[in-house]
Amino acid sequence: MKRIVLLGSTGSIGQSTLKVARDLPGKIQIVALAAGSNVDELVNQSNEFKPIAVSIASPEAASNLQSRLPDTTRVHCGAEGLITLATLPEADIVLIAIVGTAGLQPALAAIRAGKDIAVASKEILVMAGETVMAEARKHGVNVLAVDSEHSAIFQCLDGKSPNSVRNLWLTASGGPFRDKSQWPIEKFEAITLENALKHPSWVMGRKITIDSATLFNKGLEMIEARWLFDIGMDRVQVVVHPQSVIHSMVEFVDGSIIAQLSTPDMCLPIQYALTYPERVGSDRVQTSLSKYGNLTFEEPDTERFPALNLARRAGEVGGTLPAVFNAANEVAVEAFCNHRITFPQITKTVTRVMDCHQTVNQPSLEQILVADRWARSTASS
Ligand code: MG
């Protein structure tokens, strides 16, 4: 039985995680749940999974929550609440699925308390990949990927060392604007929020859906892969694969390429991370390759999607630049969602903020957070 702390239980990944927990009652036990502001949903989840502790962002929401839950459920709040949950003695693994930078401190706290972590929040490895992986090695804990691409690479690598890898191949669906004849660069100015929210193969949260349309999501994943698998940025590649059946691949030094395939369903990588190293039976994901018929591949178009080159630059320079890349994008996506900037201005904003940044090498966590705040205010202005 794996005892799980789930940070970010009411979001898209959180809800998929609870589906997996429902599928595997004898294998997975939810010991704690944290949510941002959705008290009603957290009450429902607590009634079903009976965690020993819950946490929510604001103190007001916490007292509301306390009045609606049995006295045996401990209620916490704020950043401290997340740390309390992440270090619970009753937990084996902490799954972090909080959007934004709020997952960083709990991730490090969990590692230092000797817990394995399952990472769904991209910011953790993008901003502080070097620190997080060094701490994990020091404390002998696993950093498990929940993202479909990184789970695929993890499964394909199967414990092989970085020396045996020629390239990691992250697959990208290409997003809703992949088709160059339908969406030439001249039409990018006119892209609406509604256009950008129509993802062809995955149903996901709003921020990540926009990031899939700009390919920033793939850029963030390149940087994550670099740290997670200890592979230089020059060996992290992207190939567009519109069917999203191959979730990613590893090309080994002998030229052999190993891929992981399935119908797109986040429950699969979540289950693998939570039950690792076991493979546990589940009927949820079924894949009929003959129904797909064709699996196709294209080179990514970095002219229409400059985010990939920006990510490569951020990953190669390292230091505080990946944090800046991430934070500026978050602000720009928010502005696009609020109809304040156009679609191409997302990338333009991030480029300008990166150009202005004085990178700090081998930064402390505090310096990373300072760079994050700097990038947010610079992007806003
Ligand atoms: Mg992904």
Short mmCIF file of C-alpha atoms and ligand atoms in Angstrom, two decimals:
data_model
loop_
_atom_site.label_atom_id
_atom_site.label_comp_id
_atom_site.label_asym_id
_atom_site.label_seq_id
_atom_site.Cartn_x
_atom_site.Cartn_y
_atom_site.Cartn_z
CA MET A 1 0.00 0.00 0.00
CA LYS A 2 1.36 3.43 -1.00
CA ARG A 3 0.27 6.30 1.23
CA ILE A 4 -0.19 9.43 -0.86
CA VAL A 5 -0.29 13.14 -0.08
CA LEU A 6 -1.96 14.96 -2.96
CA LEU A 7 -1.21 18.68 -3.26
CA GLY A 8 -3.57 20.25 -5.78
CA SER A 9 -6.48 17.83 -5.47
CA THR A 10 -9.21 19.85 -7.20
CA GLY A 11 -7.31 20.61 -10.42
CA SER A 12 -7.21 18.47 -13.54
CA ILE A 13 -4.25 16.28 -12.45
CA GLY A 14 -5.59 16.08 -8.89
CA GLN A 15 -8.93 14.73 -10.10
CA SER A 16 -7.22 12.17 -12.34
CA THR A 17 -5.11 11.10 -9.36
CA LEU A 18 -8.27 10.47 -7.34
CA LYS A 19 -9.65 8.38 -10.22
CA VAL A 20 -6.52 6.23 -10.00
CA ALA A 21 -6.98 5.98 -6.22
CA ARG A 22 -10.59 4.81 -6.81
CA ASP A 23 -9.32 2.22 -9.31
CA LEU A 24 -6.75 0.79 -6.87
CA PRO A 25 -8.24 0.83 -3.37
CA GLY A 26 -5.89 -1.91 -2.12
CA LYS A 27 -2.77 -0.25 -3.54
CA ILE A 28 -3.23 3.46 -2.93
CA GLN A 29 -4.37 5.29 0.17
CA ILE A 30 -4.92 9.04 0.17
CA VAL A 31 -3.61 10.36 3.50
CA ALA A 32 -3.83 14.11 2.83
CA LEU A 33 -5.35 16.53 0.33
CA ALA A 34 -4.59 20.18 -0.41
CA ALA A 35 -6.56 22.53 -2.63
CA GLY A 36 -6.38 26.20 -3.54
CA SER A 37 -9.82 27.70 -2.88
CA ASN A 38 -12.51 25.17 -3.82
CA VAL A 39 -13.91 24.34 -0.35
CA ASP A 40 -16.98 22.47 -1.65
CA GLU A 41 -14.94 20.10 -3.79
CA LEU A 42 -12.38 19.52 -1.03
CA VAL A 43 -15.23 18.64 1.39
CA ASN A 44 -16.60 16.12 -1.16
CA GLN A 45 -13.17 14.60 -1.68
CA SER A 46 -12.54 14.40 2.09
CA ASN A 47 -15.87 12.67 2.68
CA GLU A 48 -14.94 10.09 0.07
CA PHE A 49 -11.25 9.49 0.82
CA LYS A 50 -11.17 10.30 4.57
CA PRO A 51 -7.69 11.86 4.68
CA ILE A 52 -6.10 12.50 8.08
CA ALA A 53 -5.23 16.09 7.07
CA VAL A 54 -6.30 18.69 4.53
CA SER A 55 -5.04 22.13 3.61
CA ILE A 56 -6.43 25.11 1.75
CA ALA A 57 -4.91 28.46 0.77
CA SER A 58 -6.69 31.04 2.98
CA PRO A 59 -7.36 30.97 6.76
CA GLU A 60 -11.02 31.96 6.12
CA ALA A 61 -11.52 28.97 3.83
CA ALA A 62 -9.80 26.78 6.43
CA SER A 63 -12.27 27.72 9.17
CA ASN A 64 -15.17 27.14 6.77
CA LEU A 65 -13.62 23.77 5.94
CA GLN A 66 -13.11 22.86 9.61
CA SER A 67 -16.81 23.45 10.35
CA ARG A 68 -17.82 21.05 7.57
CA LEU A 69 -15.41 18.18 8.30
CA PRO A 70 -15.22 15.76 11.24
CA ASP A 71 -12.94 16.82 14.14
CA THR A 72 -10.63 13.90 13.33
CA THR A 73 -9.53 15.60 10.08
CA ARG A 74 -6.76 18.10 10.77
CA VAL A 75 -7.21 21.32 8.78
CA HIS A 76 -4.21 23.44 7.76
CA CYS A 77 -3.82 26.49 5.56
CA GLY A 78 -1.43 28.53 3.46
CA ALA A 79 2.17 27.81 2.47
CA GLU A 80 2.81 26.31 5.92
CA GLY A 81 -0.10 23.94 5.51
CA LEU A 82 1.43 22.57 2.30
CA ILE A 83 4.75 21.94 4.09
CA THR A 84 2.97 20.22 6.98
CA LEU A 85 1.20 17.89 4.56
CA ALA A 86 4.33 17.27 2.47
CA THR A 87 6.24 16.09 5.56
CA LEU A 88 3.52 13.99 7.25
CA PRO A 89 5.09 10.93 8.91
CA GLU A 90 2.16 8.87 7.57
CA ALA A 91 3.08 9.54 3.90
CA ASP A 92 5.27 7.58 1.46
CA ILE A 93 4.95 9.79 -1.59
CA VAL A 94 3.88 13.38 -2.22
CA LEU A 95 2.25 14.18 -5.55
CA ILE A 96 2.60 17.86 -6.34
CA ALA A 97 0.07 19.21 -8.82
CA ILE A 98 -0.18 22.87 -7.82
CA VAL A 99 -0.02 25.43 -10.62
CA GLY A 100 2.69 28.04 -10.15
CA THR A 101 5.65 28.31 -7.83
CA ALA A 102 3.80 27.31 -4.65
CA GLY A 103 4.86 23.68 -5.11
CA LEU A 104 8.58 24.36 -4.87
CA GLN A 105 8.99 24.65 -1.08
CA PRO A 106 6.74 21.65 -0.31
CA ALA A 107 8.68 19.56 -2.87
CA LEU A 108 11.99 20.31 -1.16
CA ALA A 109 10.45 19.77 2.28
CA ALA A 110 9.11 16.36 1.22
CA ILE A 111 12.50 15.31 -0.18
CA ARG A 112 14.28 16.40 3.00
CA ALA A 113 11.74 14.39 5.03
CA GLY A 114 12.72 11.32 2.98
CA LYS A 115 9.57 11.10 0.84
CA ASP A 116 9.48 10.21 -2.82
CA ILE A 117 7.91 12.98 -4.86
CA ALA A 118 5.76 12.72 -7.97
CA VAL A 119 6.00 15.94 -9.93
CA ALA A 120 3.15 17.30 -12.00
CA SER A 121 3.94 20.99 -11.43
CA LYS A 122 6.43 21.87 -14.14
CA GLU A 123 7.78 24.86 -12.21
CA ILE A 124 9.55 22.62 -9.69
CA LEU A 125 12.08 21.17 -12.12
CA VAL A 126 12.15 24.13 -14.51
CA MET A 127 12.98 26.65 -11.77
CA ALA A 128 15.04 24.54 -9.42
CA GLY A 129 15.85 21.30 -11.23
CA GLU A 130 19.49 21.30 -10.21
CA THR A 131 18.72 21.87 -6.51
CA VAL A 132 15.79 19.45 -6.41
CA MET A 133 17.72 16.60 -8.06
CA ALA A 134 20.80 17.19 -5.88
CA GLU A 135 18.64 17.08 -2.72
CA ALA A 136 16.87 13.94 -3.95
CA ARG A 137 20.22 12.18 -4.50
CA LYS A 138 21.42 13.30 -1.08
CA HIS A 139 18.32 11.95 0.66
CA GLY A 140 18.04 8.82 -1.50
CA VAL A 141 14.48 9.49 -2.70
CA ASN A 142 12.88 9.14 -6.11
CA VAL A 143 11.68 12.07 -8.21
CA LEU A 144 8.94 10.54 -10.35
CA ALA A 145 7.43 12.18 -13.39
CA VAL A 146 3.69 12.51 -13.72
CA ASP A 147 3.80 14.25 -17.08
CA SER A 148 3.07 11.79 -19.90
CA GLU A 149 6.29 12.63 -21.78
CA HIS A 150 8.60 12.24 -18.82
CA SER A 151 6.84 9.13 -17.63
CA ALA A 152 7.37 7.70 -21.13
CA ILE A 153 11.08 8.53 -21.08
CA PHE A 154 11.43 7.11 -17.58
CA GLN A 155 9.79 3.88 -18.72
CA CYS A 156 11.92 3.69 -21.90
CA LEU A 157 15.17 4.40 -20.05
CA ASP A 158 14.38 1.66 -17.55
CA GLY A 159 17.35 2.54 -15.36
CA LYS A 160 19.95 2.94 -18.16
CA SER A 161 22.60 5.59 -17.45
CA PRO A 162 22.75 8.98 -19.24
CA ASN A 163 25.91 7.71 -21.03
CA SER A 164 23.82 5.22 -22.99
CA VAL A 165 21.55 7.96 -24.39
CA ARG A 166 22.10 9.68 -27.75
CA ASN A 167 18.90 11.74 -27.59
CA LEU A 168 15.69 12.07 -25.65
CA TRP A 169 12.76 12.66 -28.03
CA LEU A 170 9.85 14.52 -26.52
CA THR A 171 6.74 14.24 -28.65
CA ALA A 172 4.50 17.28 -29.14
CA SER A 173 0.95 17.20 -30.48
CA GLY A 174 1.70 20.53 -32.15
CA GLY A 175 -1.39 22.13 -30.60
CA PRO A 176 -4.38 23.64 -32.43
CA PHE A 177 -2.20 25.80 -34.76
CA ARG A 178 0.08 23.04 -36.05
CA ASP A 179 -1.33 23.11 -39.60
CA LYS A 180 0.66 25.73 -41.47
CA SER A 181 -1.82 26.07 -44.35
CA GLN A 182 -4.69 26.71 -41.94
CA TRP A 183 -2.65 28.82 -39.52
CA PRO A 184 0.13 30.66 -41.39
CA ILE A 185 2.18 33.03 -39.25
CA GLU A 186 0.26 36.03 -40.70
CA LYS A 187 -2.92 34.78 -38.98
CA PHE A 188 -1.32 34.42 -35.52
CA GLU A 189 -2.17 38.04 -34.62
CA ALA A 190 -5.88 37.17 -34.96
CA ILE A 191 -5.84 34.04 -32.77
CA THR A 192 -8.57 34.23 -30.12
CA LEU A 193 -8.65 32.72 -26.65
CA GLU A 194 -11.31 30.31 -27.88
CA ASN A 195 -9.06 29.16 -30.77
CA ALA A 196 -6.18 28.57 -28.38
CA LEU A 197 -8.26 26.61 -25.85
CA LYS A 198 -9.20 23.94 -28.43
CA HIS A 199 -6.53 21.30 -27.88
CA PRO A 200 -6.69 18.47 -30.45
CA SER A 201 -5.84 15.48 -28.25
CA TRP A 202 -5.71 16.24 -24.51
CA VAL A 203 -8.28 17.73 -22.14
CA MET A 204 -6.33 19.77 -19.61
CA GLY A 205 -6.33 22.88 -17.44
CA ARG A 206 -6.44 26.33 -19.06
CA LYS A 207 -2.83 27.45 -18.51
CA ILE A 208 -1.35 24.23 -19.90
CA THR A 209 -3.74 24.29 -22.87
CA ILE A 210 -2.50 27.76 -23.89
CA ASP A 211 1.07 26.55 -23.29
CA SER A 212 0.39 23.68 -25.68
CA ALA A 213 -0.82 26.13 -28.33
CA THR A 214 2.36 28.26 -28.08
CA LEU A 215 4.55 25.15 -27.52
CA PHE A 216 5.81 26.74 -24.29
CA ASN A 217 4.59 23.57 -22.62
CA LYS A 218 7.07 21.55 -24.68
CA GLY A 219 9.78 24.08 -23.90
CA LEU A 220 9.16 23.69 -20.18
CA GLU A 221 9.22 19.92 -20.64
CA MET A 222 12.61 20.12 -22.42
CA ILE A 223 14.10 21.85 -19.37
CA GLU A 224 12.41 19.40 -16.99
CA ALA A 225 13.79 16.44 -18.96
CA ARG A 226 17.26 17.92 -18.87
CA TRP A 227 17.27 17.81 -15.05
CA LEU A 228 15.12 14.78 -14.41
CA PHE A 229 17.29 12.50 -16.55
CA ASP A 230 20.62 14.34 -16.20
CA ILE A 231 20.96 14.80 -19.97
CA GLY A 232 22.52 17.91 -21.55
CA MET A 233 20.17 20.27 -23.37
CA ASP A 234 21.91 19.43 -26.69
CA ARG A 235 20.52 15.90 -26.36
CA VAL A 236 16.91 16.91 -25.63
CA GLN A 237 14.91 16.99 -28.89
CA VAL A 238 11.30 17.59 -29.89
CA VAL A 239 9.35 15.90 -32.67
CA VAL A 240 5.75 16.78 -33.56
CA HIS A 241 3.48 13.74 -33.41
CA PRO A 242 -0.14 14.87 -33.81
CA GLN A 243 -1.81 11.62 -32.70
CA SER A 244 -0.25 11.82 -29.19
CA VAL A 245 -0.03 8.02 -29.04
CA ILE A 246 3.75 7.86 -28.65
CA HIS A 247 4.27 9.79 -25.44
CA SER A 248 8.02 10.14 -25.92
CA MET A 249 11.09 8.13 -26.93
CA VAL A 250 14.69 7.44 -26.02
CA GLU A 251 17.29 7.08 -28.76
CA PHE A 252 20.20 5.07 -27.39
CA VAL A 253 23.86 5.34 -28.41
CA ASP A 254 23.60 2.23 -30.60
CA GLY A 255 20.86 3.88 -32.69
CA SER A 256 17.96 1.95 -31.20
CA ILE A 257 14.85 4.00 -30.37
CA ILE A 258 12.47 2.84 -27.65
CA ALA A 259 9.02 4.44 -27.44
CA GLN A 260 6.10 4.21 -25.03
CA LEU A 261 2.60 4.19 -26.51
CA SER A 262 -0.99 4.36 -25.32
CA THR A 263 -4.24 6.21 -25.83
CA PRO A 264 -3.72 9.63 -24.24
CA ASP A 265 -4.94 9.38 -20.63
CA MET A 266 -3.21 11.09 -17.69
CA CYS A 267 -4.33 8.29 -15.37
CA LEU A 268 -1.64 6.04 -16.85
CA PRO A 269 1.45 8.14 -16.00
CA ILE A 270 -0.11 9.02 -12.64
CA GLN A 271 -0.68 5.36 -11.80
CA TYR A 272 2.84 4.42 -12.90
CA ALA A 273 4.37 7.11 -10.68
CA LEU A 274 2.26 6.14 -7.68
CA THR A 275 2.79 2.39 -7.94
CA TYR A 276 6.41 2.44 -9.20
CA PRO A 277 8.37 0.15 -9.45
CA GLU A 278 5.36 -2.17 -9.68
CA ARG A 279 3.12 -2.39 -12.73
CA VAL A 280 -0.39 -2.74 -11.41
CA GLY A 281 -3.29 -4.08 -13.47
CA SER A 282 -6.01 -1.63 -14.53
CA ASP A 283 -8.60 -1.73 -17.31
CA ARG A 284 -8.86 2.04 -17.62
CA VAL A 285 -6.52 2.55 -20.57
CA GLN A 286 -7.14 0.52 -23.72
CA THR A 287 -5.27 1.19 -26.96
CA SER A 288 -6.21 -0.08 -30.39
CA LEU A 289 -3.34 0.77 -32.71
CA SER A 290 -5.23 -0.40 -35.80
CA LYS A 291 -7.90 2.23 -35.04
CA TYR A 292 -5.21 4.91 -35.24
CA GLY A 293 -3.90 3.47 -38.49
CA ASN A 294 -1.20 6.07 -39.07
CA LEU A 295 1.27 7.56 -36.63
CA THR A 296 2.99 10.57 -38.18
CA PHE A 297 5.96 12.78 -37.32
CA GLU A 298 7.04 16.29 -38.32
CA GLU A 299 9.84 18.63 -37.44
CA PRO A 300 8.63 21.45 -35.17
CA ASP A 301 8.27 24.86 -36.83
CA THR A 302 10.40 27.17 -34.70
CA GLU A 303 9.48 30.22 -36.78
CA ARG A 304 5.80 30.02 -35.82
CA PHE A 305 6.64 28.55 -32.41
CA PRO A 306 9.79 30.33 -31.10
CA ALA A 307 9.15 29.01 -27.57
CA LEU A 308 11.25 25.92 -28.32
CA ASN A 309 14.36 27.96 -29.10
CA LEU A 310 13.75 30.16 -26.06
CA ALA A 311 13.54 27.04 -23.89
CA ARG A 312 16.74 25.64 -25.35
CA ARG A 313 18.49 28.92 -24.62
CA ALA A 314 17.10 29.01 -21.05
CA GLY A 315 18.15 25.40 -20.46
CA GLU A 316 21.62 25.89 -21.91
CA VAL A 317 22.36 29.10 -19.99
CA GLY A 318 20.80 27.66 -16.83
CA GLY A 319 21.10 29.52 -13.52
CA THR A 320 18.10 31.78 -12.98
CA LEU A 321 17.15 32.04 -16.69
CA PRO A 322 14.75 29.04 -16.75
CA ALA A 323 12.85 30.56 -13.80
CA VAL A 324 12.60 33.81 -15.76
CA PHE A 325 11.42 31.96 -18.89
CA ASN A 326 8.70 30.27 -16.83
CA ALA A 327 7.54 33.31 -14.84
CA ALA A 328 7.38 35.68 -17.81
CA ASN A 329 5.33 33.11 -19.71
CA GLU A 330 2.89 32.71 -16.81
CA VAL A 331 2.26 36.45 -16.71
CA ALA A 332 1.93 36.65 -20.49
CA VAL A 333 -0.54 33.75 -20.65
CA GLU A 334 -2.64 35.39 -17.95
CA ALA A 335 -2.64 38.63 -19.96
CA PHE A 336 -3.66 36.74 -23.11
CA CYS A 337 -6.49 35.00 -21.21
CA ASN A 338 -7.68 38.43 -20.05
CA HIS A 339 -7.63 39.70 -23.66
CA ARG A 340 -4.91 42.24 -22.85
CA ILE A 341 -2.31 40.97 -25.35
CA THR A 342 -2.36 39.03 -28.63
CA PHE A 343 -1.18 35.47 -29.07
CA PRO A 344 2.23 36.37 -30.64
CA GLN A 345 2.81 38.87 -27.82
CA ILE A 346 3.09 35.96 -25.38
CA THR A 347 6.39 34.89 -26.96
CA LYS A 348 7.50 38.47 -27.56
CA THR A 349 7.00 39.32 -23.89
CA VAL A 350 9.02 36.32 -22.72
CA THR A 351 11.83 37.07 -25.19
CA ARG A 352 12.10 40.67 -24.01
CA VAL A 353 12.12 39.72 -20.34
CA MET A 354 14.80 37.07 -20.96
CA ASP A 355 16.90 39.59 -22.92
CA CYS A 356 16.82 42.00 -19.95
CA HIS A 357 17.73 39.40 -17.33
CA GLN A 358 21.14 39.29 -15.64
CA THR A 359 21.49 35.54 -15.06
CA VAL A 360 22.75 34.37 -11.68
CA ASN A 361 24.69 31.10 -11.97
CA GLN A 362 24.23 28.29 -9.42
CA PRO A 363 21.54 30.30 -7.65
CA SER A 364 20.21 29.63 -4.17
CA LEU A 365 16.49 28.99 -3.78
CA GLU A 366 16.10 32.59 -2.59
CA GLN A 367 17.87 33.91 -5.71
CA ILE A 368 15.60 31.77 -7.89
CA LEU A 369 12.53 33.22 -6.17
CA VAL A 370 13.92 36.75 -6.55
CA ALA A 371 14.42 36.13 -10.29
CA ASP A 372 10.87 34.77 -10.49
CA ARG A 373 9.42 37.91 -8.88
CA TRP A 374 11.62 40.16 -11.05
CA ALA A 375 10.43 38.39 -14.21
CA ARG A 376 6.79 38.69 -13.18
CA SER A 377 6.96 42.44 -12.56
CA THR A 378 9.09 43.04 -15.67
CA ALA A 379 6.67 41.02 -17.82
CA SER A 380 3.67 42.87 -16.35
CA SER A 381 5.17 46.25 -17.13
MG MG B 1 3.12 16.80 -21.16
#
